[in-house]
Structure formats: structure tokens, C-alpha cells
PDB file of C-alpha atoms in Angstrom:
ATOM      1  CA  MET A   1       1.923  18.827  -1.850  1.00  0.00           C
ATOM      2  CA  LYS A   2      -0.383  21.060   0.120  1.00  0.00           C
ATOM      3  CA  MET A   3      -3.720  21.623  -1.652  1.00  0.00           C
ATOM      4  CA  THR A   4      -6.211  24.396  -1.101  1.00  0.00           C
ATOM      5  CA  SER A   5      -9.886  23.639  -0.597  1.00  0.00           C
ATOM      6  CA  GLU A   6     -10.540  25.055  -4.095  1.00  0.00           C
ATOM      7  CA  GLU A   7      -8.073  22.560  -5.614  1.00  0.00           C
ATOM      8  CA  ARG A   8      -9.570  19.649  -3.676  1.00  0.00           C
ATOM      9  CA  GLU A   9     -13.035  20.653  -4.881  1.00  0.00           C
ATOM     10  CA  LEU A  10     -11.899  20.865  -8.516  1.00  0.00           C
ATOM     11  CA  LEU A  11     -10.271  17.415  -8.308  1.00  0.00           C
ATOM     12  CA  LYS A  12     -13.420  16.015  -6.725  1.00  0.00           C
ATOM     13  CA  ARG A  13     -15.484  17.449  -9.588  1.00  0.00           C
ATOM     14  CA  MET A  14     -13.053  15.961 -12.142  1.00  0.00           C
ATOM     15  CA  ASP A  15     -13.310  12.544 -10.471  1.00  0.00           C
ATOM     16  CA  ALA A  16     -17.121  12.787 -10.550  1.00  0.00           C
ATOM     17  CA  GLY A  17     -17.003  13.437 -14.306  1.00  0.00           C
ATOM     18  CA  GLU A  18     -18.457  16.947 -14.119  1.00  0.00           C
ATOM     19  CA  LEU A  19     -15.667  18.390 -16.297  1.00  0.00           C
ATOM     20  CA  ASP A  20     -15.617  15.573 -18.892  1.00  0.00           C
ATOM     21  CA  GLY A  21     -15.684  16.597 -22.552  1.00  0.00           C
ATOM     22  CA  MET A  22     -13.667  18.426 -25.181  1.00  0.00           C
ATOM     23  CA  VAL A  23     -11.154  21.024 -24.068  1.00  0.00           C
ATOM     24  CA  GLY A  24     -10.769  23.763 -26.646  1.00  0.00           C
ATOM     25  CA  ASP A  25     -10.945  23.014 -30.360  1.00  0.00           C
ATOM     26  CA  MET A  26      -9.464  20.412 -32.662  1.00  0.00           C
ATOM     27  CA  PHE A  27      -6.665  21.697 -34.869  1.00  0.00           C
ATOM     28  CA  GLN A  28      -4.744  20.514 -37.901  1.00  0.00           C
ATOM     29  CA  THR A  29      -0.952  20.262 -38.033  1.00  0.00           C
ATOM     30  CA  ASP A  30       1.022  21.195 -41.144  1.00  0.00           C
ATOM     31  CA  GLY A  31       1.297  17.486 -41.955  1.00  0.00           C
ATOM     32  CA  GLY A  32      -2.483  17.052 -41.982  1.00  0.00           C
ATOM     33  CA  SER A  33      -2.840  15.336 -38.591  1.00  0.00           C
ATOM     34  CA  THR A  34      -5.662  16.286 -36.234  1.00  0.00           C
ATOM     35  CA  VAL A  35      -4.892  17.076 -32.570  1.00  0.00           C
ATOM     36  CA  TRP A  36      -7.457  17.402 -29.762  1.00  0.00           C
ATOM     37  CA  THR A  37      -7.688  17.278 -25.971  1.00  0.00           C
ATOM     38  CA  ILE A  38     -10.481  15.603 -24.039  1.00  0.00           C
ATOM     39  CA  ILE A  39     -11.280  14.905 -20.389  1.00  0.00           C
ATOM     40  CA  LYS A  40     -12.731  11.419 -19.942  1.00  0.00           C
ATOM     41  CA  ASN A  41     -13.466   9.903 -16.525  1.00  0.00           C
ATOM     42  CA  GLY A  42     -11.608  12.836 -14.926  1.00  0.00           C
ATOM     43  CA  ILE A  43      -8.348  12.198 -16.843  1.00  0.00           C
ATOM     44  CA  PRO A  44      -7.234  14.784 -19.426  1.00  0.00           C
ATOM     45  CA  VAL A  45      -5.699  13.196 -22.533  1.00  0.00           C
ATOM     46  CA  ARG A  46      -4.308  14.745 -25.744  1.00  0.00           C
ATOM     47  CA  PHE A  47      -4.643  12.723 -28.934  1.00  0.00           C
ATOM     48  CA  LYS A  48      -3.238  13.019 -32.439  1.00  0.00           C
ATOM     49  CA  GLN A  49      -4.616  11.168 -35.432  1.00  0.00           C
ATOM     50  CA  GLY A  50      -2.484  11.082 -38.534  1.00  0.00           C
ATOM     51  CA  PRO A  51      -3.937  11.859 -41.896  1.00  0.00           C
ATOM     52  CA  GLY A  52      -5.700   9.003 -43.558  1.00  0.00           C
ATOM     53  CA  GLY A  53      -5.166   8.075 -47.133  1.00  0.00           C
ATOM     54  CA  LYS A  54      -6.483   6.073 -49.999  1.00  0.00           C
ATOM     55  CA  PHE A  55      -5.273   3.394 -52.356  1.00  0.00           C
ATOM     56  CA  PHE A  56      -6.589   1.649 -55.430  1.00  0.00           C
ATOM     57  CA  ASN A  57      -7.459  -1.990 -54.750  1.00  0.00           C
ATOM     58  CA  GLY A  58      -7.877  -2.987 -58.414  1.00  0.00           C
ATOM     59  CA  LYS A  59     -11.568  -2.020 -58.592  1.00  0.00           C
ATOM     60  CA  GLU A  60     -12.015   1.218 -56.635  1.00  0.00           C
ATOM     61  CA  ASN A  61     -10.292   3.624 -54.277  1.00  0.00           C
ATOM     62  CA  GLU A  62     -10.346   2.527 -50.634  1.00  0.00           C
ATOM     63  CA  ARG A  63      -9.921   5.032 -47.826  1.00  0.00           C
ATOM     64  CA  TYR A  64      -8.235   4.313 -44.498  1.00  0.00           C
ATOM     65  CA  GLU A  65      -7.960   6.171 -41.203  1.00  0.00           C
ATOM     66  CA  GLY A  66      -4.705   7.583 -39.884  1.00  0.00           C
ATOM     67  CA  VAL A  67      -2.960   6.144 -36.817  1.00  0.00           C
ATOM     68  CA  LEU A  68      -4.216   7.372 -33.419  1.00  0.00           C
ATOM     69  CA  HIS A  69      -1.479   8.439 -30.967  1.00  0.00           C
ATOM     70  CA  THR A  70      -1.753   9.500 -27.326  1.00  0.00           C
ATOM     71  CA  LEU A  71       0.464  12.584 -26.985  1.00  0.00           C
ATOM     72  CA  ALA A  72      -0.056  13.408 -23.305  1.00  0.00           C
ATOM     73  CA  LYS A  73      -1.954  12.063 -20.306  1.00  0.00           C
ATOM     74  CA  TRP A  74      -2.310  13.930 -17.017  1.00  0.00           C
ATOM     75  CA  MET A  75      -2.795  11.166 -14.408  1.00  0.00           C
ATOM     76  CA  THR A  76      -1.737  12.321 -10.923  1.00  0.00           C
ATOM     77  CA  ASP A  77      -3.519  14.968  -8.879  1.00  0.00           C
ATOM     78  CA  GLU A  78      -0.571  17.365  -9.326  1.00  0.00           C
ATOM     79  CA  GLU A  79      -0.561  16.838 -13.114  1.00  0.00           C
ATOM     80  CA  ARG A  80      -4.325  17.338 -13.334  1.00  0.00           C
ATOM     81  CA  LEU A  81      -4.110  20.579 -11.342  1.00  0.00           C
ATOM     82  CA  ASP A  82      -1.294  21.713 -13.644  1.00  0.00           C
ATOM     83  CA  PHE A  83      -3.560  20.920 -16.604  1.00  0.00           C
ATOM     84  CA  LEU A  84      -6.354  23.053 -15.099  1.00  0.00           C
ATOM     85  CA  ARG A  85      -3.890  25.901 -14.496  1.00  0.00           C
ATOM     86  CA  LYS A  86      -2.713  25.866 -18.116  1.00  0.00           C
ATOM     87  CA  PHE A  87      -5.870  24.918 -20.007  1.00  0.00           C
ATOM     88  CA  GLY A  88      -8.711  25.720 -17.583  1.00  0.00           C
ATOM     89  CA  TRP A  89      -9.593  28.858 -19.515  1.00  0.00           C
ATOM     90  CA  LEU A  90     -10.708  26.589 -22.401  1.00  0.00           C
ATOM     91  CA  ILE A  91     -13.246  24.712 -20.245  1.00  0.00           C
ATOM     92  CA  HIS A  92     -16.796  26.078 -20.045  1.00  0.00           C
ATOM     93  CA  ASP A  93     -16.995  26.267 -16.254  1.00  0.00           C
ATOM     94  CA  ALA A  94     -16.820  29.441 -14.140  1.00  0.00           C
ATOM     95  CA  ALA A  95     -14.925  27.873 -11.201  1.00  0.00           C
ATOM     96  CA  VAL A  96     -12.288  26.332 -13.481  1.00  0.00           C
ATOM     97  CA  ASN A  97     -11.923  29.604 -15.416  1.00  0.00           C
ATOM     98  CA  ALA A  98     -11.395  31.513 -12.159  1.00  0.00           C
ATOM     99  CA  TYR A  99      -8.781  28.992 -10.970  1.00  0.00           C
ATOM    100  CA  SER A 100      -6.911  29.152 -14.280  1.00  0.00           C
ATOM    101  CA  ALA A 101      -6.980  32.985 -14.263  1.00  0.00           C
ATOM    102  CA  LYS A 102      -4.964  32.995 -11.007  1.00  0.00           C
ATOM    103  CA  PHE A 103      -2.020  31.459 -12.889  1.00  0.00           C
ATOM    104  CA  LYS A 104      -2.216  33.636 -16.013  1.00  0.00           C
ATOM    105  CA  PRO A 105       1.182  35.221 -16.687  1.00  0.00           C
ATOM    106  CA  LYS A 106       1.453  38.923 -15.987  1.00  0.00           C
ATOM    107  CA  LYS A 107       2.265  41.171 -18.944  1.00  0.00           C
TER     108      LYS A 107
END
């Protein structure tokens, strides 16, 4: 795939960890699971953690965490650029916002 200099620069910044952090907000599903997206070490990953619960152990209620699932992982350069096209508007960076705006659907 042919990349523009802007795309190469964005990938270089992702690799350097400049764009690491939360992307958008966490949200709850109808089933009570929590879903969030994060960029760590330049790799965007979407996680889902099921609702926890509690049980009575004979003396008191014990709480436990829900299971953590990896829903999506954008590994290759093409996938990471696709991620920036779709979700770049959620990242607090002017260059990424401008790149994402180029791919916003027309009304």
C-alpha cells in the first residue's frame, strides 16, 4: 500500500508512544459489561470486562471481577491507519483529528 507522508508521520508517532492512552470513553453494555479502547505501545486494543458478581462464602459476601476479553486489536500499519480514520476524532491530538476528518462520511 502506498502511504502519504502524513500517514507515515502518524505511524511513527504511534510507534513512539505519543498517542498512547484512552480513546473515547468507557461504556456499559445492556448486560452490565464495560467496554473501552486504549492505545498502548502504539497498538490500539478494545477490551470488554464482564460484570463481576458476589457470593456468600459462609461468613460474608465475597466480590469477584468479571472476565476480561480482548475484542479487537489493530496490529498492522494498514489496520492502525484504518483505526485512526475511524476513531481519530476521539483522540486529543490536532493532527490525528485532521486526518480522521478527511474520511468523515459526507451527508
